[in-house]
Coordinates of C-alpha atoms and ligand atoms in Angstrom, one line a residue:
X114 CA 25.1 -15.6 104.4
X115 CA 27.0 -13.7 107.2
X116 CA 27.6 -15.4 110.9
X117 CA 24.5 -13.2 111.9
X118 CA 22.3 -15.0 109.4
X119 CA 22.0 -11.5 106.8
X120 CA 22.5 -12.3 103.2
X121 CA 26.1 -11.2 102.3
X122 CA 26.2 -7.8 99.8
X123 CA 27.0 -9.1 96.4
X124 CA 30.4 -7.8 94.9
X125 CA 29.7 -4.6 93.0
X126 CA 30.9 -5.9 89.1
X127 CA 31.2 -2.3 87.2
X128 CA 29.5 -2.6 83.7
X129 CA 28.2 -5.8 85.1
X130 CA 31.0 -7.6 84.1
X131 CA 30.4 -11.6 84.6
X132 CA 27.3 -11.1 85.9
X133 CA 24.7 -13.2 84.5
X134 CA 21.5 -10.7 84.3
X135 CA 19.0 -13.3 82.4
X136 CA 18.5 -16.7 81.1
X137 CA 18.5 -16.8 77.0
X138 CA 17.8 -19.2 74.6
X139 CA 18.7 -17.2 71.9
X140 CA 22.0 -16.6 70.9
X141 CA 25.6 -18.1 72.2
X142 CA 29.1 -16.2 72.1
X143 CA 32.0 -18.8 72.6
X144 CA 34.9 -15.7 73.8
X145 CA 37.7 -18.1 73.8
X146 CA 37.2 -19.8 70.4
X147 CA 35.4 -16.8 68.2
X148 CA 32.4 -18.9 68.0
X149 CA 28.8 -17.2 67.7
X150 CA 25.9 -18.9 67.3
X151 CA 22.0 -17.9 67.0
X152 CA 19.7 -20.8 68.5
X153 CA 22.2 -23.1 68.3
X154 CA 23.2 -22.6 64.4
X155 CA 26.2 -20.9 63.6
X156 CA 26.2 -17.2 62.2
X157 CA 29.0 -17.6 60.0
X158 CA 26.3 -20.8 58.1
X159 CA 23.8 -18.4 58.3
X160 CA 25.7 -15.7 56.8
X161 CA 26.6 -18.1 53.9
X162 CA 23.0 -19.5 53.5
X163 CA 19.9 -17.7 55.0
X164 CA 18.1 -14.1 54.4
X165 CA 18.2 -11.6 56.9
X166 CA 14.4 -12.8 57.2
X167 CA 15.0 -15.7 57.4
X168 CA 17.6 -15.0 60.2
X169 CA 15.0 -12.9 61.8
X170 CA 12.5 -15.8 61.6
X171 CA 14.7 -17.5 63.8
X172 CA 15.7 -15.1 66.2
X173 CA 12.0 -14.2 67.0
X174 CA 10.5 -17.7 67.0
X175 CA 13.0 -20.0 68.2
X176 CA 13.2 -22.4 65.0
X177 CA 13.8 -22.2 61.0
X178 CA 10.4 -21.4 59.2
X179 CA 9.4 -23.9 56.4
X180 CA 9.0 -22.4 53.0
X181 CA 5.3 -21.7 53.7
X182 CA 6.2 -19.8 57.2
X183 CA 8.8 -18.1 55.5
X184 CA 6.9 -17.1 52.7
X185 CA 3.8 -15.5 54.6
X186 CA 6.4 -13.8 57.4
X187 CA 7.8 -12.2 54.1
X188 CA 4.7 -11.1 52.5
X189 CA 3.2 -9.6 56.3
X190 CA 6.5 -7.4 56.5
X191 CA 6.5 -6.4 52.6
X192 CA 2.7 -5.2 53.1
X193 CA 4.0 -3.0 56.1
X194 CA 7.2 -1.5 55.1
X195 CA 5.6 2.1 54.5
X196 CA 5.4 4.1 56.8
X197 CA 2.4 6.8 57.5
X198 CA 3.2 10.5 55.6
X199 CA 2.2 11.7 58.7
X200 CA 5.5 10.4 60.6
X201 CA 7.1 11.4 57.0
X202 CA 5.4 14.7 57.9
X203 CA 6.6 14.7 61.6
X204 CA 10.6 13.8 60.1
X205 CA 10.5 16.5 57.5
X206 CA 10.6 19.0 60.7
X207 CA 14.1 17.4 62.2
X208 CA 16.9 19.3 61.4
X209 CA 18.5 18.5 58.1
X210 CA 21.9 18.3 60.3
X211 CA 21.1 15.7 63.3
X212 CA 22.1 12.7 63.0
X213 CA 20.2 9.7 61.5
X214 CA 20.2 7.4 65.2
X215 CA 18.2 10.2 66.6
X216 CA 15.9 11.1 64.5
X217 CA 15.2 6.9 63.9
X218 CA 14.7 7.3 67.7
X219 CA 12.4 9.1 67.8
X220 CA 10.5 8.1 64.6
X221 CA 10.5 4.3 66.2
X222 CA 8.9 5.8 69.3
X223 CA 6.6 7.8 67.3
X224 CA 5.0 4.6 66.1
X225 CA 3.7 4.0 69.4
X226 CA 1.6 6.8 69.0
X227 CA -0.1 5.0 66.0
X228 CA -0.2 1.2 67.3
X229 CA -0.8 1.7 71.0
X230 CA -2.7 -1.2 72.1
X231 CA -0.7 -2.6 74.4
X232 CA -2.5 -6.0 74.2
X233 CA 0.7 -8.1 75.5
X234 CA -0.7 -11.1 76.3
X235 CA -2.3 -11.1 72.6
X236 CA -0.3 -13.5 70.2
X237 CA -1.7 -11.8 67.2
X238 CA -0.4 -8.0 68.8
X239 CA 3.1 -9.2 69.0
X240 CA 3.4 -11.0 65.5
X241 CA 1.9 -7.3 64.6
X242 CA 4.3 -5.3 66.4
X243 CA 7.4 -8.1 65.2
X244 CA 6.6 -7.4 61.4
X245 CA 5.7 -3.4 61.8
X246 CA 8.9 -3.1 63.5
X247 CA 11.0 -5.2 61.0
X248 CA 8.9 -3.7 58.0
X249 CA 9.2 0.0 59.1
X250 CA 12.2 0.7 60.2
X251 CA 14.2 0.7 57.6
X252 CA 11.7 2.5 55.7
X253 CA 12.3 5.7 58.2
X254 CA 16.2 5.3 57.9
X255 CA 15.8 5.9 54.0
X256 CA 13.1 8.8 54.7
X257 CA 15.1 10.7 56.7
X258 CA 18.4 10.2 54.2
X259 CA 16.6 12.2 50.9
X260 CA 14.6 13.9 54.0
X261 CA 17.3 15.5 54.8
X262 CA 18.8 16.1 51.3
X263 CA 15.7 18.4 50.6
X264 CA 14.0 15.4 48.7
X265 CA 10.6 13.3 49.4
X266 CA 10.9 9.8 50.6
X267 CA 10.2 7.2 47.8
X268 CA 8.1 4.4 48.6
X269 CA 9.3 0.4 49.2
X270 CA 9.2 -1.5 46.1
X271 CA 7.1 -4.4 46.5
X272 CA 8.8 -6.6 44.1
X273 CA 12.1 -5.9 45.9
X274 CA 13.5 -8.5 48.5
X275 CA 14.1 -6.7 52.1
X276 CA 18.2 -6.0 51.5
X277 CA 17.7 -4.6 48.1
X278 CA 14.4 -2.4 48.6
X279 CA 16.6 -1.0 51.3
X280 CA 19.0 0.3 49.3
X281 CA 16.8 1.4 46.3
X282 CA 15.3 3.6 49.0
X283 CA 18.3 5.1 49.9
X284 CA 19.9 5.6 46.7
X285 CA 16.7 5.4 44.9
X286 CA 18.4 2.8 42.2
X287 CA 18.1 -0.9 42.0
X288 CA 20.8 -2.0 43.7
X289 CA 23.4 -5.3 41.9
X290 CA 22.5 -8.6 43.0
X291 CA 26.1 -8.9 44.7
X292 CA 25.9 -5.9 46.5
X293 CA 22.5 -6.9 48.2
X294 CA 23.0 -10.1 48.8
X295 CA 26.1 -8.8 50.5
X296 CA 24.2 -6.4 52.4
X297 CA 21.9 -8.8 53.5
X298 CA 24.9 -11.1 55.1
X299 CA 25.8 -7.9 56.8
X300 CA 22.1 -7.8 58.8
X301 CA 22.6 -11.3 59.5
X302 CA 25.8 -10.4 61.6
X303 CA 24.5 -7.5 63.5
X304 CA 21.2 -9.6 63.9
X305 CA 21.6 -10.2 67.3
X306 CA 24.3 -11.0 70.0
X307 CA 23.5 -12.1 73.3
X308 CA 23.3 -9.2 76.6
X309 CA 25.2 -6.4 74.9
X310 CA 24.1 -2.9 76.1
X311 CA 21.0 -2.2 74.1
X312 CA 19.8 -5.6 74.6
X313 CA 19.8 -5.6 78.1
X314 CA 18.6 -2.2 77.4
X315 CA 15.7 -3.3 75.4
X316 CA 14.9 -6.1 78.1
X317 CA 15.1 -3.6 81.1
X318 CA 12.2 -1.9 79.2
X319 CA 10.1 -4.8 78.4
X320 CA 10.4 -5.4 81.4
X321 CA 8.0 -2.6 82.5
X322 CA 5.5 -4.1 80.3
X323 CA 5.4 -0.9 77.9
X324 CA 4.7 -1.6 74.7
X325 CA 7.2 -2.6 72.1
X326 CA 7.8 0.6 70.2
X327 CA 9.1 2.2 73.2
X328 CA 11.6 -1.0 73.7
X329 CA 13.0 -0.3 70.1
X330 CA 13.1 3.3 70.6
X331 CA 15.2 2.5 73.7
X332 CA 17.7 0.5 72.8
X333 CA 18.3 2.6 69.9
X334 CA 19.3 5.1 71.8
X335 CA 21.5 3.0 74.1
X336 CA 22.9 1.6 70.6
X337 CA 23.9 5.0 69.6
X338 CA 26.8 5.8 71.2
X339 CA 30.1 5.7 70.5
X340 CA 31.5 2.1 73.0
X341 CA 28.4 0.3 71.3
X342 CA 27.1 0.7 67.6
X343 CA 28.5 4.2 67.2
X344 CA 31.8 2.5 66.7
X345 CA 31.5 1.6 62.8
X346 CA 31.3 5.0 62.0
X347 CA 34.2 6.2 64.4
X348 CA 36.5 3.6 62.8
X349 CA 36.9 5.3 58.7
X350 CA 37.0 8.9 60.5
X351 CA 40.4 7.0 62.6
X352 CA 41.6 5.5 59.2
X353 CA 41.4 8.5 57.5
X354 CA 43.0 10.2 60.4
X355 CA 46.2 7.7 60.5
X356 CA 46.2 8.4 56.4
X357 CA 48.6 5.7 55.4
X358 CA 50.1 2.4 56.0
X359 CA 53.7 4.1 57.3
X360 CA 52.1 6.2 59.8
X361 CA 50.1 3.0 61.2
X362 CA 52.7 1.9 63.8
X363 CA 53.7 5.1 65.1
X364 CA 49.8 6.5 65.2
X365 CA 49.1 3.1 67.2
X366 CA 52.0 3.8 69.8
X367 CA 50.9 7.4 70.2
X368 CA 47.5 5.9 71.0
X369 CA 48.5 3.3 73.3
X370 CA 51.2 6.0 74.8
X371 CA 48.0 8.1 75.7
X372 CA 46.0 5.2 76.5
X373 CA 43.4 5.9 73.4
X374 CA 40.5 3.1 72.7
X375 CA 41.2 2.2 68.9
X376 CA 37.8 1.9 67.6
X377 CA 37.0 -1.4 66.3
X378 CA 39.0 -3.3 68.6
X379 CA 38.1 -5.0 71.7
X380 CA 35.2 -6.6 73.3
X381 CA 33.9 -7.4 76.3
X382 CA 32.9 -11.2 75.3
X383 CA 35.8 -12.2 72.9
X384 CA 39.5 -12.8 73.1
X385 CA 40.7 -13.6 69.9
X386 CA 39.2 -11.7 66.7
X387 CA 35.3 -11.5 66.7
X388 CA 33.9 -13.9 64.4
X389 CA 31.6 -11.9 62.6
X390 CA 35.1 -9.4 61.7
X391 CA 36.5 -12.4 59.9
X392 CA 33.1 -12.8 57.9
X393 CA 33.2 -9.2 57.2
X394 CA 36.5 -9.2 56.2
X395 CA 35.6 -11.9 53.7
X396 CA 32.8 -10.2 52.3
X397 CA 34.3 -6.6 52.0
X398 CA 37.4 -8.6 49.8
X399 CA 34.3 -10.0 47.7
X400 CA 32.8 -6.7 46.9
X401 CA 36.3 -5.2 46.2
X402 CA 37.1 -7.9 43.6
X403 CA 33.5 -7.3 42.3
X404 CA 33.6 -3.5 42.2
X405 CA 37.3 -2.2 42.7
X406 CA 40.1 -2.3 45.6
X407 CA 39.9 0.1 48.3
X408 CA 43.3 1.1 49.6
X409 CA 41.4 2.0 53.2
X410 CA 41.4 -1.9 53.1
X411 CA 45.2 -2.0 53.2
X412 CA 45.6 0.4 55.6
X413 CA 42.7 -1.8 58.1
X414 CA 44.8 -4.7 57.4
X415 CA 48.4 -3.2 58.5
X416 CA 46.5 -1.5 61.5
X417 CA 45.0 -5.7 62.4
X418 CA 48.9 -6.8 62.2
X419 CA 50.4 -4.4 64.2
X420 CA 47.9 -4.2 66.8
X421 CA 48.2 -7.9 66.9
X422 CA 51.4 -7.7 68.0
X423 CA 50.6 -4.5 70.4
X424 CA 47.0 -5.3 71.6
X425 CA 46.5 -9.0 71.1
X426 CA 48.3 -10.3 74.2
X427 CA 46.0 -8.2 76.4
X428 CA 43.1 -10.4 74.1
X429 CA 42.0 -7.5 72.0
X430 CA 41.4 -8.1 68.3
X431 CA 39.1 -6.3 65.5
X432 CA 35.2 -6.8 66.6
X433 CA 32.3 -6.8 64.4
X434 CA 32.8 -2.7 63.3
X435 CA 36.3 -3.0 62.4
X436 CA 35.2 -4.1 58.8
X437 CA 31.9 -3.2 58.5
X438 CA 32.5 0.5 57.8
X439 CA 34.5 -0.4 54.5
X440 CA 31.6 -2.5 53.1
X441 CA 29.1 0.2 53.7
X442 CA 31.7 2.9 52.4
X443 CA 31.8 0.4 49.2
X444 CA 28.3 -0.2 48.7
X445 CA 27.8 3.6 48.8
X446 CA 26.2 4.3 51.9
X447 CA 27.3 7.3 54.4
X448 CA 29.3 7.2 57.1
X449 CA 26.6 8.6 59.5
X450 CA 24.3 5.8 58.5
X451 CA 26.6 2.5 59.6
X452 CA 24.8 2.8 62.9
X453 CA 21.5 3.4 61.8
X454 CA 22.1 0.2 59.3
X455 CA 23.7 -1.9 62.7
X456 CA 19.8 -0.9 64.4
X457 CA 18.2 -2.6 61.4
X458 CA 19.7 -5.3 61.9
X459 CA 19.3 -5.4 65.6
X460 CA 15.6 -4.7 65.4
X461 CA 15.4 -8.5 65.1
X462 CA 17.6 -9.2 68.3
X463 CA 15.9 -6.8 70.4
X464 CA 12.4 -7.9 69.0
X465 CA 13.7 -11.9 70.1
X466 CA 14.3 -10.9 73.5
X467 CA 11.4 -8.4 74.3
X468 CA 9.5 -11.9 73.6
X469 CA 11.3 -13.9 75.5
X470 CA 11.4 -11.4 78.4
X471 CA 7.7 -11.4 78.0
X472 CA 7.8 -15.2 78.5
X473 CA 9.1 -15.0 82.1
X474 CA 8.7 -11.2 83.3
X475 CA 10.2 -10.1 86.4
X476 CA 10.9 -6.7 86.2
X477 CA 14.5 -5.5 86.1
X478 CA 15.1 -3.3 89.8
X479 CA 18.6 -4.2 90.6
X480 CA 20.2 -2.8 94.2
X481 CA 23.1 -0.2 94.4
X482 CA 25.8 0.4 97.1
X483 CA 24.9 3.7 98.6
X484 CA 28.1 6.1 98.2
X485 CA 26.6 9.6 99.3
X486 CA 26.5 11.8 103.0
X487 CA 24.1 10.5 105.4
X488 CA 22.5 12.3 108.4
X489 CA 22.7 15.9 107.0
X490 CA 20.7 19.2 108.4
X491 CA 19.2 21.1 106.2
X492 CA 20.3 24.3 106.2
X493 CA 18.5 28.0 104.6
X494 CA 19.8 29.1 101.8
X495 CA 20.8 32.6 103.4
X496 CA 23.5 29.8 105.8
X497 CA 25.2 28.1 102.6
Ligands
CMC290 N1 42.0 -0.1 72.3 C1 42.9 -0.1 73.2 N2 42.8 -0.7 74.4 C2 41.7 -1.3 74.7 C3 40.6 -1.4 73.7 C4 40.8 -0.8 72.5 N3 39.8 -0.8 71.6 N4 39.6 -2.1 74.3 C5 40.0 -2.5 75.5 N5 41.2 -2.0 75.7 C6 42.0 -2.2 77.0 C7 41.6 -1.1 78.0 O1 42.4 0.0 77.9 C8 41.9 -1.9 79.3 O2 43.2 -1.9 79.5 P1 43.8 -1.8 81.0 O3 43.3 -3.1 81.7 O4 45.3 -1.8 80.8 O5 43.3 -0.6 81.6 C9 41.4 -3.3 78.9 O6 41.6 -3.4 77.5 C10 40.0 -3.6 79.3 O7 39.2 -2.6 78.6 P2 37.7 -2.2 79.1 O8 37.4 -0.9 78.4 O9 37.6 -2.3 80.6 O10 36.9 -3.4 78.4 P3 35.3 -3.4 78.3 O11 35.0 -4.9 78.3 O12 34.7 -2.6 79.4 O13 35.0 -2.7 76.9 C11 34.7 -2.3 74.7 C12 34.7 -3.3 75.8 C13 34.1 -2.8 73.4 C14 33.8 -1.1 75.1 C15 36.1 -1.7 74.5 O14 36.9 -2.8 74.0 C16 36.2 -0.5 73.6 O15 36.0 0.6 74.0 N6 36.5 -0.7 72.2 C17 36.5 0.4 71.3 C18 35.1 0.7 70.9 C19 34.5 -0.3 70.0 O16 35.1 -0.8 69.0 N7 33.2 -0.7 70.3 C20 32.4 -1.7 69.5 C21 32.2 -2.9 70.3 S1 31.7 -4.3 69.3 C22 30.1 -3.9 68.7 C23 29.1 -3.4 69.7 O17 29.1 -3.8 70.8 O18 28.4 -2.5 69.3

């Protein structure tokens, strides 16, 4: 309050930083000691133990299923992973050249178009919109791959857990055992994690009350760029750019010299290395011991020394994309689909928090500090 009684102006945070914009009971990011956990258990466990649907189950409704819950949630999202050929139809006329996050943009908010009911306060609408969402769309990211290779989509395989019918889509073989159940561990780390951009995102949209497709389709978007989920794929194109591990420390004092971001370092929420980067880091050793070494690694791990000793004072470490890019590189997958793959996982997140937003709605209509002129006459054009 000020002497006169008025309540005192907040201070204007940019990017909202420290500023607490909901209550959540899902998921907890310890910054100082690289701890993350989801409802209370921790990811690197569930990395090591659960299923991505299992994960998901978790995320969405607060508590582990039992087998039987676990089993039906499995069975509703395997009998709605395809998707109509009519949005098949709609994806065939996106250019062959844009880039996967916009056309899954778009086909998530197509499937509004098909399940509009908007029936909010029906429990049996959002279990249906949780498992269409989690069903479908990784279905249109492996469309619109042999889409736009001049190929038809091939159709989930029903006999395929959800990691490995993933990848048989995409690369239309059965994938190892290894390699999915690494694969799967990866959506388990990009599950969910707390108010990042697209969440908040996500819950600024549910907030409207519009209906759940839209709230995907949104934070994909906001996902897409290159500060958020965009950075996986921006990390092997810098990699590639610093080309070996003698050029590492003068490419990184040219970069700190002209003040560049490296990508795959930093966050907002940690200060020492993001949890899910050492789990990454783990698996991608796993699947080079499995199916051969990739020196890309070597040159990653030089870059994670030196910039320790450049960048880690200031608290800035590898985050969750600094790795992820050289297990998706490994497992086959292109570079323009790391992001893409990151809103798969998210799906689950986002879905968690449209629910719990839902719970206790207020919608989001935060207040700005007025910069602009004030008082000005119009004047006619022929006077300007
Ligand atoms: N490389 C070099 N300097 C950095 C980096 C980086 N990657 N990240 C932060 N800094 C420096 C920044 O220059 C600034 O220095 P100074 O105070 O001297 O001006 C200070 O650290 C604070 O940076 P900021 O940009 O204000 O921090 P932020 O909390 O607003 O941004 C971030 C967080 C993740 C956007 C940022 O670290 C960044 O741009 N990283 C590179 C892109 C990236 O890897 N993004 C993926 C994030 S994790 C997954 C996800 O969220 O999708």
């Amino acid at each position: 309050m000020t002497a006169s009684g008025a309540q005192a102006p907040s201070p204007f945070r940019p990017g909202l930083e420290g500023v607490p914009a909901t209550q959540s009971s899902i998921c907890d990011i310890d910054g100082q000691r690289g701890v993350l956990t989801y409802r209370g258990f921790r990811v690197d466990e569930l990395a090591a133990q659960s299923t991505f649907l299992e994960t998901a189950y978790l995320l969405i409704w607060g508590e582990l299923p039992t087998a039987e819950e676990l089993r039906e949630f499995e069975q509703e999202v395997q009998m709605h992973r395809r998707v109509s050929f009519r949005i098949r139809d709609m994806m065939k006329c996106f250019p062959s050249g844009g880039h996967p996050m916009d056309a899954l943009q778009s086909s998530a908010a197509s499937l509004g178009l098909f399940y509009s009911r908007r029936a909010l306060d029906n429990p049996e609408y959002i279990v249906s919109a949780v498992v269409r969402l989690i069903a479908k769309i990784p279905t249109m990211v492996a469309a619109f791959q042999l889409i736009r290779k001049g190929q038809d989509p091939i159709q989930p395989r029903d006999d395929l857990a959800y990691a490995s019918n993933f990848l048989y889509m995409l690369t239309e073989r059965e994938p190892d055992p290894l390699a999915a159940r690494i694969f799967d561990a990866c959506l388990i780390l990009h599950a969910e994690h707390s108010l990042n951009a697209s969440t908040f995102s996500a819950r600024v949209t549910a907030s409207t009350l519009t209906d759940p497709y839209a709230v995907v389709a949104s934070a994909v978007g906001t996902l897409a760029g290159p500060l958020h989920g965009g950075a996986n794929e921006d990390v092997l194109e810098m990699l590639e750019s610093i080309g070996s591990e003698d050029q590492v420390e003068p490419w990184l004092d040219r970069a700190i010299a002209e003040k560049r971001k490296i990508m795959g370092f930093g966050h907002r929420e940690y200060k020492v290395k993001d949890p899910r980067a050492v789990i990454l880091q783990k698996l991608a050793e796993q699947l080079f011991d499995a199916f051969g070494h990739d020196p890309m690694y070597d040159l990653a791990r030089k870059l994670e020394a030196v910039a320790a000793e450049r960048l880690g004072p200031k608290g800035i470490y590898p985050n969750v994309d600094f790795y992820s890019g050289l297990v998706y590189r490994k497992l086959g997958i292109p570079e323009d689909l790391f992001t893409p793959i990151f809103a798969i996982a998210r799906t689950a997140g986002w879905l968690a928090h449209w629910k719990e937003q839902l719970g206790a709605n207020r919608i989001y209509r935060p207040s700005q500090i007025y910069t602009g002129p004030a008082g000005r006459d119009w004047q006619p054009i022929g006077a300007r």
